[in-house]
Short mmCIF file of C-alpha atoms in Angstrom, two decimals:
data_model
loop_
_atom_site.label_atom_id
_atom_site.label_comp_id
_atom_site.label_asym_id
_atom_site.label_seq_id
_atom_site.Cartn_x
_atom_site.Cartn_y
_atom_site.Cartn_z
CA MET A 1405 -0.09 0.16 -0.03
CA THR A 1406 1.21 3.33 -0.81
CA THR A 1407 2.83 5.07 1.92
CA MET A 1408 0.24 8.37 2.61
CA LYS A 1409 0.40 11.74 5.23
CA ALA A 1410 -1.83 12.31 7.74
CA ASN A 1411 -5.71 12.66 6.83
CA GLU A 1412 -4.77 11.67 3.23
CA PRO A 1413 -6.81 8.08 2.34
CA ALA A 1414 -5.20 4.74 1.58
CA VAL A 1415 -4.24 3.80 -2.54
CA TYR A 1416 -4.61 0.29 -2.96
CA GLY A 1417 -2.60 -0.87 -5.88
CA VAL A 1418 -2.07 -4.24 -7.61
CA LYS A 1419 -0.91 -6.16 -4.64
CA GLU A 1420 -3.22 -5.03 -1.91
CA ILE A 1421 -6.14 -5.70 -4.16
CA ALA A 1422 -4.63 -8.95 -5.05
CA LYS A 1423 -4.76 -10.21 -1.80
CA LEU A 1424 -8.53 -9.46 -1.77
CA PHE A 1425 -9.36 -10.92 -5.12
CA PRO A 1426 -6.22 -13.60 -6.09
CA SER A 1427 -7.54 -13.84 -9.43
CA LEU A 1428 -6.46 -10.51 -10.51
CA MET A 1429 -2.79 -11.90 -11.01
CA LYS A 1430 -4.54 -14.57 -13.71
CA ILE A 1431 -5.17 -11.32 -16.18
CA LYS A 1432 -2.23 -11.48 -18.57
CA GLN A 1433 -2.22 -8.17 -19.63
CA LYS A 1434 -0.26 -5.98 -16.95
CA SER A 1435 -2.34 -2.75 -18.08
CA LEU A 1436 -5.76 -4.55 -17.67
CA ARG A 1437 -4.80 -5.87 -14.09
CA GLU A 1438 -3.24 -2.29 -12.93
CA LYS A 1439 -6.73 -0.78 -14.10
CA VAL A 1440 -9.25 -3.18 -12.31
CA ALA A 1441 -6.92 -2.35 -9.20
CA ALA A 1442 -7.45 1.23 -9.69
CA VAL A 1443 -11.46 0.66 -10.37
CA TRP A 1444 -11.37 -1.21 -7.23
CA ASN A 1445 -9.42 1.59 -4.92
CA GLU A 1446 -11.45 4.30 -5.82
CA ALA A 1447 -14.65 1.79 -5.03
CA ILE A 1448 -13.36 1.13 -1.65
CA THR A 1449 -11.87 4.62 -0.59
CA THR A 1450 -15.31 6.35 -1.60
CA GLY A 1451 -17.82 4.06 -0.73
CA CYS A 1452 -20.01 3.84 2.03
CA GLY A 1453 -21.44 6.82 1.66
CA GLY A 1454 -18.24 8.83 0.70
CA LYS A 1455 -16.78 7.63 3.92
CA GLY A 1456 -15.06 4.48 2.25
CA TRP A 1457 -14.34 0.97 3.52
CA THR A 1458 -10.82 -0.65 5.16
CA LEU A 1459 -10.55 -3.71 4.02
CA ALA A 1460 -11.55 -5.66 6.51
CA GLU A 1461 -14.98 -3.93 7.00
CA LEU A 1462 -15.22 -5.14 3.31
CA ARG A 1463 -14.09 -8.82 3.88
CA ALA A 1464 -17.02 -8.81 6.55
CA VAL A 1465 -20.02 -7.51 4.08
CA LYS A 1466 -22.39 -10.32 3.39
CA PHE A 1467 -22.24 -11.39 -0.09
CA THR A 1468 -25.50 -10.39 -0.91
CA LEU A 1469 -28.26 -8.78 1.73
CA LEU A 1470 -31.35 -10.42 -0.37
CA ALA A 1471 -30.66 -14.11 0.83
CA GLY A 1472 -30.73 -14.00 4.91
CA ASP A 1473 -27.93 -15.19 7.08
CA ILE A 1474 -25.72 -17.43 4.55
CA ASP A 1475 -22.36 -18.31 5.71
CA MET A 1476 -20.41 -16.78 2.74
CA LYS A 1477 -19.00 -13.10 2.04
CA PHE A 1478 -19.07 -10.35 -0.61
CA VAL A 1479 -15.35 -10.84 -1.49
CA GLU A 1480 -15.72 -14.90 -1.21
CA HIS A 1481 -18.55 -15.04 -3.66
CA LEU A 1482 -16.72 -12.58 -6.37
CA ASN A 1483 -13.58 -15.02 -5.73
CA SER A 1484 -15.89 -17.58 -6.38
CA CYS A 1485 -17.61 -16.02 -9.54
CA ALA A 1486 -13.77 -15.26 -11.03
CA ARG A 1487 -12.60 -19.11 -9.95
CA GLN A 1488 -15.93 -20.64 -11.61
CA CYS A 1489 -15.78 -18.61 -14.82
CA ILE A 1490 -11.97 -19.94 -15.42
CA ALA A 1491 -13.00 -23.40 -14.66
CA ILE A 1492 -15.88 -22.92 -17.17
CA THR A 1493 -13.54 -21.65 -19.96
CA ASP A 1494 -11.45 -24.46 -19.74
CA VAL A 1495 -14.38 -27.16 -19.77
CA LEU A 1496 -15.64 -25.11 -22.76
CA LYS A 1497 -12.55 -25.16 -24.72
CA ARG A 1498 -12.74 -28.79 -24.55
CA ALA A 1499 -16.35 -29.71 -25.10
CA PHE A 1500 -17.14 -27.77 -28.14
CA ARG A 1501 -15.74 -28.85 -31.53
CA CYS A 1502 -15.68 -25.55 -32.96
CA SER A 1503 -13.60 -22.75 -31.36
CA ILE A 1504 -15.18 -20.47 -28.81
CA PRO A 1505 -13.53 -17.04 -29.00
CA ILE A 1506 -13.30 -16.17 -25.18
CA GLN A 1507 -11.35 -13.69 -24.06
CA ARG A 1508 -9.82 -15.28 -21.02
CA ASP A 1509 -8.57 -11.52 -19.59
CA TYR A 1510 -11.77 -9.77 -20.21
CA LEU A 1511 -14.09 -12.46 -18.62
CA ILE A 1512 -11.60 -12.72 -15.38
CA ALA A 1513 -11.52 -8.76 -15.16
CA GLY A 1514 -15.47 -8.78 -15.57
CA ALA A 1515 -15.80 -11.21 -13.28
CA LEU A 1516 -14.04 -9.56 -10.90
CA LEU A 1517 -15.34 -5.63 -11.30
CA ALA A 1518 -19.46 -7.10 -11.99
CA ASP A 1519 -19.86 -5.91 -8.45
CA VAL A 1520 -17.63 -3.31 -7.95
CA GLY A 1521 -20.69 -1.22 -7.53
CA LYS A 1522 -21.59 -2.30 -4.26
CA PRO A 1523 -19.29 -0.82 -2.02
CA LEU A 1524 -20.96 2.62 -3.49
CA GLU A 1525 -24.57 0.89 -3.24
CA PHE A 1526 -23.83 -0.43 0.63
CA ASP A 1527 -23.97 2.16 3.63
CA LYS A 1528 -23.85 1.58 7.45
CA ASP A 1529 -26.48 2.94 9.44
CA ALA A 1530 -25.90 4.51 13.05
CA SER A 1531 -25.41 0.99 14.65
CA GLY A 1532 -22.56 -0.09 11.87
CA LYS A 1533 -25.13 -2.97 10.18
CA VAL A 1534 -24.43 -2.96 6.46
CA ILE A 1535 -27.77 -1.80 4.62
CA GLN A 1536 -28.78 -0.44 0.74
CA GLY A 1537 -27.92 3.37 1.14
CA LYS A 1538 -29.85 5.99 -0.34
CA PHE A 1539 -27.58 6.10 -3.55
CA GLY A 1540 -27.62 2.49 -3.76
CA GLN A 1541 -31.38 2.96 -3.82
CA GLN A 1542 -31.09 5.30 -6.61
CA VAL A 1543 -28.48 4.23 -8.77
CA ARG A 1544 -27.83 -0.29 -8.41
CA HIS A 1545 -24.52 -1.53 -8.91
CA PRO A 1546 -24.49 -2.39 -12.41
CA PHE A 1547 -24.81 1.02 -13.49
CA SER A 1548 -22.34 2.36 -10.68
CA GLY A 1549 -19.92 -0.13 -11.63
CA VAL A 1550 -19.68 0.67 -15.03
CA ALA A 1551 -19.20 4.53 -14.30
CA LEU A 1552 -16.15 3.35 -12.08
CA ALA A 1553 -14.58 1.58 -14.93
CA TYR A 1554 -15.38 4.10 -17.89
CA LYS A 1555 -13.68 6.50 -15.47
CA HIS A 1556 -10.83 4.42 -15.37
CA GLY A 1557 -10.47 3.16 -19.61
CA ILE A 1558 -11.83 -0.20 -18.89
CA PRO A 1559 -12.24 -1.94 -21.96
CA GLY A 1560 -16.00 -2.05 -23.77
CA GLU A 1561 -15.83 -5.57 -23.63
CA VAL A 1562 -15.27 -5.81 -19.76
CA MET A 1563 -18.05 -2.90 -18.99
CA HIS A 1564 -20.47 -5.04 -20.83
CA ILE A 1565 -20.03 -7.89 -18.36
CA ILE A 1566 -20.47 -5.37 -15.57
CA ALA A 1567 -23.53 -3.89 -17.59
CA THR A 1568 -25.60 -7.04 -18.24
CA HIS A 1569 -24.29 -9.35 -15.45
CA SER A 1570 -27.70 -8.89 -13.81
CA HIS A 1571 -31.55 -8.90 -14.41
CA GLU A 1572 -30.86 -5.15 -16.38
CA GLY A 1573 -28.88 -7.20 -18.92
CA ASP A 1574 -32.07 -9.54 -19.73
CA LYS A 1575 -33.21 -7.46 -22.45
CA MET A 1576 -29.48 -7.11 -24.03
CA GLU A 1577 -27.67 -9.87 -25.96
CA ARG A 1578 -24.94 -11.20 -23.73
CA SER A 1579 -21.56 -11.70 -24.80
CA ILE A 1580 -19.82 -15.14 -24.64
CA GLU A 1581 -18.23 -13.68 -21.56
CA SER A 1582 -21.28 -11.82 -19.99
CA ILE A 1583 -23.00 -15.30 -20.45
CA ILE A 1584 -20.72 -17.22 -18.47
CA PHE A 1585 -20.42 -14.80 -15.82
CA HIS A 1586 -23.91 -14.36 -15.76
CA HIS A 1587 -24.55 -18.27 -14.99
CA ALA A 1588 -21.55 -17.91 -12.33
CA ASP A 1589 -23.13 -15.49 -10.40
CA PHE A 1590 -26.59 -17.04 -10.06
CA VAL A 1591 -25.37 -20.19 -9.38
CA ASP A 1592 -24.02 -18.30 -6.00
CA PHE A 1593 -26.87 -16.48 -5.68
CA ASP A 1594 -29.70 -18.87 -6.25
CA ILE A 1595 -27.96 -21.29 -3.73
CA ALA A 1596 -27.44 -18.36 -1.27
CA LYS A 1597 -31.24 -17.83 -1.49
CA LEU A 1598 -31.98 -21.74 -0.78
CA LEU A 1599 -29.90 -22.01 1.95
CA GLY A 1600 -31.24 -18.68 3.74
CA LYS A 1601 -34.70 -19.86 2.90
CA ARG A 1602 -33.98 -23.23 4.58
CA ALA A 1603 -31.69 -21.64 7.76
CA ALA A 1604 -35.30 -19.46 8.32
CA LYS A 1605 -37.24 -22.67 8.90
CA LYS A 1606 -35.03 -23.72 11.40
#
């Protein structure tokens, strides 16, 4: 982490962001790795209603506020999705007899950035509980995520994954990379909802 003067916000580079998201280092293109880290740095330091998050706070955030009390965290979910996307790509490359034009770097970047808007969408109430903040009620994370990504020069192919990964993308034709991430994302989400429902019945 870059050394900062008193009262200046922390700056998280590739090394620090890769500790949160190890799949970042699977992106072969150095400049894209750096851009992904820069987007995450801004999301972390300006989220939570402008107060910013510590890395420890971000690690403690639940995967989703919509699935009840399940034992999976937000950071773990993104790592799960990135690993699923890499594995799915490897399976598809072997399974399809025709060549599937999957841009692996863009897929991994999209998997790691799909929910980068959530640190802006989430806030904390007076008791410290993570909630959907006022900004998050106005602008959902696919939109804020694309805005952050655009600001840092993320390629359009990756912004497409961010924009279309959730139900906002249901009316668009998703790219192959977006299709892969969308399904990996909902594998986690649908299982989390089921587990949350089961836990609520106990």
